[in-house]
Amino acid sequence: MPTALRTARAGASFLDGLLVGTAVLLPLVTLALILSRAAGRGFRGIVGAGGERLAVLRVALWIGVAIPVLAALAALLKAVTHHRGLAGATFGVLGLAGVAAAALLTQRLVALGDRLAARGVKPWILAVAGAAIGVLPLVAAFAPLAASAGGDVDDGGAAVRAAIVDGAIALVATALVSSVDLSAAVGRVAGLAGVPLAALVLMTATARVESSPPLGQAVRAGGGLAATLFGALERWTDRDGDGMGSHFGGLDCDEGDPTRYHGAPDIPGDGIDQDCSESVPGDAPRPLLALAGAPAGASPAASAAPAAPAPAATAPAARDDRGAVVPAVLTRTTAPAGGSPGATTPAAAAPAAAPSPQRRPDILLVTLDTVRADHTSAYGYGRDTTPRLAELASRGVLFERAYAASSEMQRAISPLVTGRRLNRAARDRRAWPTLLPENDTLAERMKRAGYLTAAVSSFTWISRERGFAQGFDRFETVYGDAHPERDATGHLAVKKAVDVLADHAQRAEPVFLWLHLFDAHERYVAHPGIRFGSGRTAAYDGEIAYVDRQLGALLDAVAAGPRAGRTAILVHGTQGEGLGEHGTVGHGVELYEEVIRVPLVVALPGAAPGRYPHPVSTVDIAPTVLDLGGAEATAVEGSSLAAIAAGAERAPRGPVFARTARRSALVDGHLKLIVAHRKKRDRLFLFDLERDPRETRDLSGERPDDLARLREKLSAFESPAQ
């Protein structure tokens, strides 16, 4: 019934949904019957002796009582705890106690039923009462989840909740029904007809889904057990590795060609239906202008692509007597013959005079947690999520291909604080580690260079107790004022950052301030005046817009202050966020573009704006800050981006590296290697990001030379400590 209702709401017929839902439940119910009978025999010691069906009924009653207890405990922990790991451990301990208490309560209820039966109460009345006690609390606990499930295709959380609802209902209902005693005549009919009827339902539902792809899509859109099973079966039928199958709601029209699937980019006029839209006869002819002058054999896409701009001449960056970078004076000039119009080149004028040591720049480092580059308007996103970041980029340098050190927050943040990747930093061995005093932190180095150092944290892990305050003259937090995973904290963090800047405005020493804004991290909450629609993606975009609004408030405060002309501003994302691409939601495991490609903008006082098109890493941020401040940078990983931000360098750097617990990635030019580490044999994926930016086609089997070359480069970044 839930599958039928959700399928009808998604646009298909109610009867089709009922048929599919029944077919999905048949194998699951069969397995549940076998397990429940075994459980009934095994749990007799807890729920009392009796016939097998009675034991199964008592198990169902136990489940019905225990699940609402667990749901209430989970809701309570989510409301009052700040850390998911701690909440999970607490749930495990208290949940076990709750299940045991439910068993004791069930035993009392069963004993009460036995006494009532002995006094002459009819068995069917007791059965109805037991079913009500088992089912009604379950329905009450999951009704809010069922109401929200299936309403949005891209809401992964709603789909999971719907599957939980379906599973809980099926589990209890199966146990209750299996406890019913059938008469001998009905038992014989059921034994003869049950298996053929089940087979007929399965075959009919399969034929209906295969003949009607929209039905499969509607079932998948609705969520729940049927959608979960269909998704797994579709991935199982994906033989060509393009991420889409041709069955169970999948829309791949050619399982032998990984370039042809629903949503693939279609090349007009080539006679091939790449996007499975069946519109080949109507394909427009290739534009004559696009083909004019194309070499023989060149593809239309290649012919239409603009030529890569020639790198501008490289000039050394000027530095003051402490070694801090002084921005060169840049102008926009007309490109010479063969060059790129609008390229940023050093002007003929002499670089600006080096400031005195007292005039070294203030450095403002702003960390945007869980913000992916392609969902910011600064990087061309369709929704205007980050107008203030785009404004900053218009007067600074935007790094078009900046990559996080990891999609795990711990690994992504560590290089900002210690100057070293997490595996090479001094830390304890907890999942959320404490940074140890042996680290020579970025703040300590800046302090030795004569800077006043301050930080504002929005997240509980980035705390004094975990070693993050080491080297900071002033370390402020806001997570005590608002729950970072349930409430908005950005405005509180920016207020404290503005207070820090105001307190230091009249000091002669330069200031280094690190601000961490957490809000774009899940869980997503709504903000007044910001709305991009419904669903997970819209909510995520709303959080990014809220963070950008707070960034704008900070930039306005800096611009209005007396030190605006001497402030270098660096803004970057920690890691991205998966929104269903490659079958994943969230971050921390995979290393695809959506979870490691992040925004990075550096605006230096006196430097001209520009864009840098080559890969860089957020590991480069710490050496950049040290370079700008003239601080000592020995044993710091990464390379300074200060010369690029000052306009004195345009050449590409070496490859960039990212790592999670079970994945490694290397980006070298337009090629990207991902290694999934396994006990027996690693799995390798090679992508050409220029031709396949969504990473849908694995080239590891087609380009062995590139694969070997990138594997060798990646090994230079790896170490036994990882």
mmCIF file of N, CA and C in Angstrom, residues 488-542:
data_model
loop_
_atom_site.group_PDB
_atom_site.id
_atom_site.type_symbol
_atom_site.label_atom_id
_atom_site.label_comp_id
_atom_site.label_asym_id
_atom_site.label_seq_id
_atom_site.Cartn_x
_atom_site.Cartn_y
_atom_site.Cartn_z
ATOM 1 N N ALA A 488 21.642 27.857 12.844
ATOM 2 C CA ALA A 488 22.560 28.713 12.099
ATOM 3 C C ALA A 488 23.599 29.291 13.050
ATOM 4 N N THR A 489 24.863 29.228 12.649
ATOM 5 C CA THR A 489 25.954 29.762 13.473
ATOM 6 C C THR A 489 26.765 30.831 12.756
ATOM 7 N N GLY A 490 26.574 30.962 11.440
ATOM 8 C CA GLY A 490 27.418 31.862 10.661
ATOM 9 C C GLY A 490 27.380 33.297 11.129
ATOM 10 N N HIS A 491 26.185 33.815 11.437
ATOM 11 C CA HIS A 491 26.086 35.207 11.858
ATOM 12 C C HIS A 491 26.785 35.435 13.192
ATOM 13 N N LEU A 492 26.763 34.421 14.057
ATOM 14 C CA LEU A 492 27.456 34.542 15.339
ATOM 15 C C LEU A 492 28.969 34.548 15.133
ATOM 16 N N ALA A 493 29.446 33.695 14.235
ATOM 17 C CA ALA A 493 30.882 33.630 13.971
ATOM 18 C C ALA A 493 31.390 34.920 13.342
ATOM 19 N N VAL A 494 30.626 35.454 12.399
ATOM 20 C CA VAL A 494 31.055 36.701 11.750
ATOM 21 C C VAL A 494 31.055 37.852 12.752
ATOM 22 N N LYS A 495 30.086 37.893 13.645
ATOM 23 C CA LYS A 495 30.061 38.955 14.661
ATOM 24 C C LYS A 495 31.325 38.915 15.514
ATOM 25 N N LYS A 496 31.742 37.699 15.928
ATOM 26 C CA LYS A 496 32.956 37.604 16.731
ATOM 27 C C LYS A 496 34.187 37.970 15.916
ATOM 28 N N ALA A 497 34.207 37.591 14.640
ATOM 29 C CA ALA A 497 35.338 37.953 13.789
ATOM 30 C C ALA A 497 35.440 39.469 13.625
ATOM 31 N N VAL A 498 34.292 40.131 13.434
ATOM 32 C CA VAL A 498 34.290 41.595 13.307
ATOM 33 C C VAL A 498 34.760 42.237 14.611
ATOM 34 N N ASP A 499 34.355 41.673 15.738
ATOM 35 C CA ASP A 499 34.810 42.201 17.026
ATOM 36 C C ASP A 499 36.327 42.080 17.156
ATOM 37 N N VAL A 500 36.874 40.940 16.713
ATOM 38 C CA VAL A 500 38.327 40.752 16.771
ATOM 39 C C VAL A 500 39.031 41.811 15.931
ATOM 40 N N LEU A 501 38.543 42.020 14.710
ATOM 41 C CA LEU A 501 39.168 43.013 13.834
ATOM 42 C C LEU A 501 39.062 44.416 14.427
ATOM 43 N N ALA A 502 37.927 44.736 15.030
ATOM 44 C CA ALA A 502 37.756 46.057 15.640
ATOM 45 C C ALA A 502 38.709 46.250 16.813
ATOM 46 N N ASP A 503 38.896 45.195 17.597
ATOM 47 C CA ASP A 503 39.788 45.292 18.754
ATOM 48 C C ASP A 503 41.243 45.487 18.339
ATOM 49 N N HIS A 504 41.589 45.012 17.139
ATOM 50 C CA HIS A 504 42.972 45.116 16.681
ATOM 51 C C HIS A 504 43.180 46.245 15.678
ATOM 52 N N ALA A 505 42.151 47.026 15.401
ATOM 53 C CA ALA A 505 42.219 48.021 14.324
ATOM 54 C C ALA A 505 43.319 49.045 14.530
ATOM 55 N N GLN A 506 43.587 49.421 15.781
ATOM 56 C CA GLN A 506 44.566 50.481 16.047
ATOM 57 C C GLN A 506 45.944 49.928 16.399
ATOM 58 N N ARG A 507 46.112 48.622 16.325
ATOM 59 C CA ARG A 507 47.417 48.036 16.629
ATOM 60 C C ARG A 507 48.351 48.189 15.442
ATOM 61 N N ALA A 508 49.631 48.312 15.722
ATOM 62 C CA ALA A 508 50.609 48.479 14.642
ATOM 63 C C ALA A 508 50.920 47.155 13.960
ATOM 64 N N GLU A 509 50.809 46.055 14.716
ATOM 65 C CA GLU A 509 51.172 44.762 14.154
ATOM 66 C C GLU A 509 50.129 44.303 13.128
ATOM 67 N N PRO A 510 50.579 43.535 12.133
ATOM 68 C CA PRO A 510 49.607 42.947 11.202
ATOM 69 C C PRO A 510 48.802 41.853 11.902
ATOM 70 N N VAL A 511 47.636 41.522 11.349
ATOM 71 C CA VAL A 511 46.702 40.574 11.965
ATOM 72 C C VAL A 511 46.506 39.381 11.038
ATOM 73 N N PHE A 512 46.541 38.181 11.626
ATOM 74 C CA PHE A 512 46.136 36.964 10.920
ATOM 75 C C PHE A 512 44.896 36.416 11.615
ATOM 76 N N LEU A 513 43.780 36.353 10.877
ATOM 77 C CA LEU A 513 42.509 35.886 11.427
ATOM 78 C C LEU A 513 41.984 34.737 10.581
ATOM 79 N N TRP A 514 41.682 33.611 11.244
ATOM 80 C CA TRP A 514 41.073 32.455 10.574
ATOM 81 C C TRP A 514 39.634 32.324 11.058
ATOM 82 N N LEU A 515 38.692 32.324 10.098
ATOM 83 C CA LEU A 515 37.266 32.194 10.393
ATOM 84 C C LEU A 515 36.733 30.930 9.734
ATOM 85 N N HIS A 516 36.104 30.063 10.520
ATOM 86 C CA HIS A 516 35.523 28.824 10.010
ATOM 87 C C HIS A 516 33.999 28.929 10.057
ATOM 88 N N LEU A 517 33.334 28.813 8.879
ATOM 89 C CA LEU A 517 31.873 28.879 8.763
ATOM 90 C C LEU A 517 31.343 27.493 8.409
ATOM 91 N N PHE A 518 30.514 26.935 9.285
ATOM 92 C CA PHE A 518 30.119 25.532 9.208
ATOM 93 C C PHE A 518 28.782 25.292 8.510
ATOM 94 N N ASP A 519 27.968 26.307 8.277
ATOM 95 C CA ASP A 519 26.534 26.133 8.014
ATOM 96 C C ASP A 519 26.179 25.295 6.801
ATOM 97 N N ALA A 520 27.007 25.284 5.759
ATOM 98 C CA ALA A 520 26.643 24.500 4.569
ATOM 99 C C ALA A 520 26.741 23.000 4.807
ATOM 100 N N HIS A 521 27.313 22.607 5.935
ATOM 101 C CA HIS A 521 27.373 21.196 6.314
ATOM 102 C C HIS A 521 25.979 20.719 6.713
ATOM 103 N N GLU A 522 25.683 19.463 6.379
ATOM 104 C CA GLU A 522 24.408 18.892 6.796
ATOM 105 C C GLU A 522 24.325 18.870 8.330
ATOM 106 N N ARG A 523 23.213 19.203 8.979
ATOM 107 C CA ARG A 523 21.879 19.178 8.442
ATOM 108 C C ARG A 523 21.506 20.556 7.899
ATOM 109 N N TYR A 524 20.754 20.591 6.776
ATOM 110 C CA TYR A 524 20.393 21.843 6.136
ATOM 111 C C TYR A 524 19.155 22.443 6.809
ATOM 112 N N VAL A 525 19.213 23.727 7.097
ATOM 113 C CA VAL A 525 18.075 24.427 7.687
ATOM 114 C C VAL A 525 17.704 25.596 6.786
ATOM 115 N N ALA A 526 16.455 26.033 6.890
ATOM 116 C CA ALA A 526 15.961 27.143 6.078
ATOM 117 C C ALA A 526 16.368 28.472 6.707
ATOM 118 N N HIS A 527 16.537 29.486 5.857
ATOM 119 C CA HIS A 527 16.906 30.824 6.314
ATOM 120 C C HIS A 527 15.936 31.839 5.709
ATOM 121 N N PRO A 528 15.497 32.807 6.485
ATOM 122 C CA PRO A 528 14.548 33.811 5.976
ATOM 123 C C PRO A 528 15.090 34.522 4.742
ATOM 124 N N GLY A 529 14.236 34.627 3.736
ATOM 125 C CA GLY A 529 14.605 35.351 2.529
ATOM 126 C C GLY A 529 15.441 34.566 1.551
ATOM 127 N N ILE A 530 15.736 33.299 1.848
ATOM 128 C CA ILE A 530 16.540 32.464 0.951
ATOM 129 C C ILE A 530 15.750 31.202 0.634
ATOM 130 N N ARG A 531 15.414 31.010 -0.604
ATOM 131 C CA ARG A 531 14.696 29.797 -1.008
ATOM 132 C C ARG A 531 14.940 29.529 -2.487
ATOM 133 N N PHE A 532 15.344 28.309 -2.792
ATOM 134 C CA PHE A 532 15.592 27.910 -4.173
ATOM 135 C C PHE A 532 14.684 26.764 -4.610
ATOM 136 N N GLY A 533 13.635 26.504 -3.850
ATOM 137 C CA GLY A 533 12.735 25.410 -4.177
ATOM 138 C C GLY A 533 12.718 24.394 -3.061
ATOM 139 N N SER A 534 12.292 23.152 -3.385
ATOM 140 C CA SER A 534 12.199 22.090 -2.386
ATOM 141 C C SER A 534 13.200 20.998 -2.713
ATOM 142 N N GLY A 535 13.481 20.176 -1.733
ATOM 143 C CA GLY A 535 14.386 19.057 -1.941
ATOM 144 C C GLY A 535 15.767 19.310 -1.371
ATOM 145 N N ARG A 536 16.563 18.261 -1.366
ATOM 146 C CA ARG A 536 17.889 18.308 -0.756
ATOM 147 C C ARG A 536 18.805 19.313 -1.446
ATOM 148 N N THR A 537 18.812 19.304 -2.782
ATOM 149 C CA THR A 537 19.714 20.202 -3.506
ATOM 150 C C THR A 537 19.360 21.653 -3.250
ATOM 151 N N ALA A 538 18.075 21.973 -3.277
ATOM 152 C CA ALA A 538 17.651 23.352 -3.023
ATOM 153 C C ALA A 538 18.008 23.782 -1.602
ATOM 154 N N ALA A 539 17.844 22.864 -0.643
ATOM 155 C CA ALA A 539 18.194 23.193 0.739
ATOM 156 C C ALA A 539 19.691 23.437 0.877
ATOM 157 N N TYR A 540 20.486 22.609 0.199
ATOM 158 C CA TYR A 540 21.946 22.793 0.228
ATOM 159 C C TYR A 540 22.335 24.141 -0.388
ATOM 160 N N ASP A 541 21.722 24.466 -1.515
ATOM 161 C CA ASP A 541 22.006 25.761 -2.150
ATOM 162 C C ASP A 541 21.613 26.916 -1.226
ATOM 163 N N GLY A 542 20.511 26.757 -0.496
ATOM 164 C CA GLY A 542 20.106 27.794 0.448
ATOM 165 C C GLY A 542 21.130 27.996 1.553
#
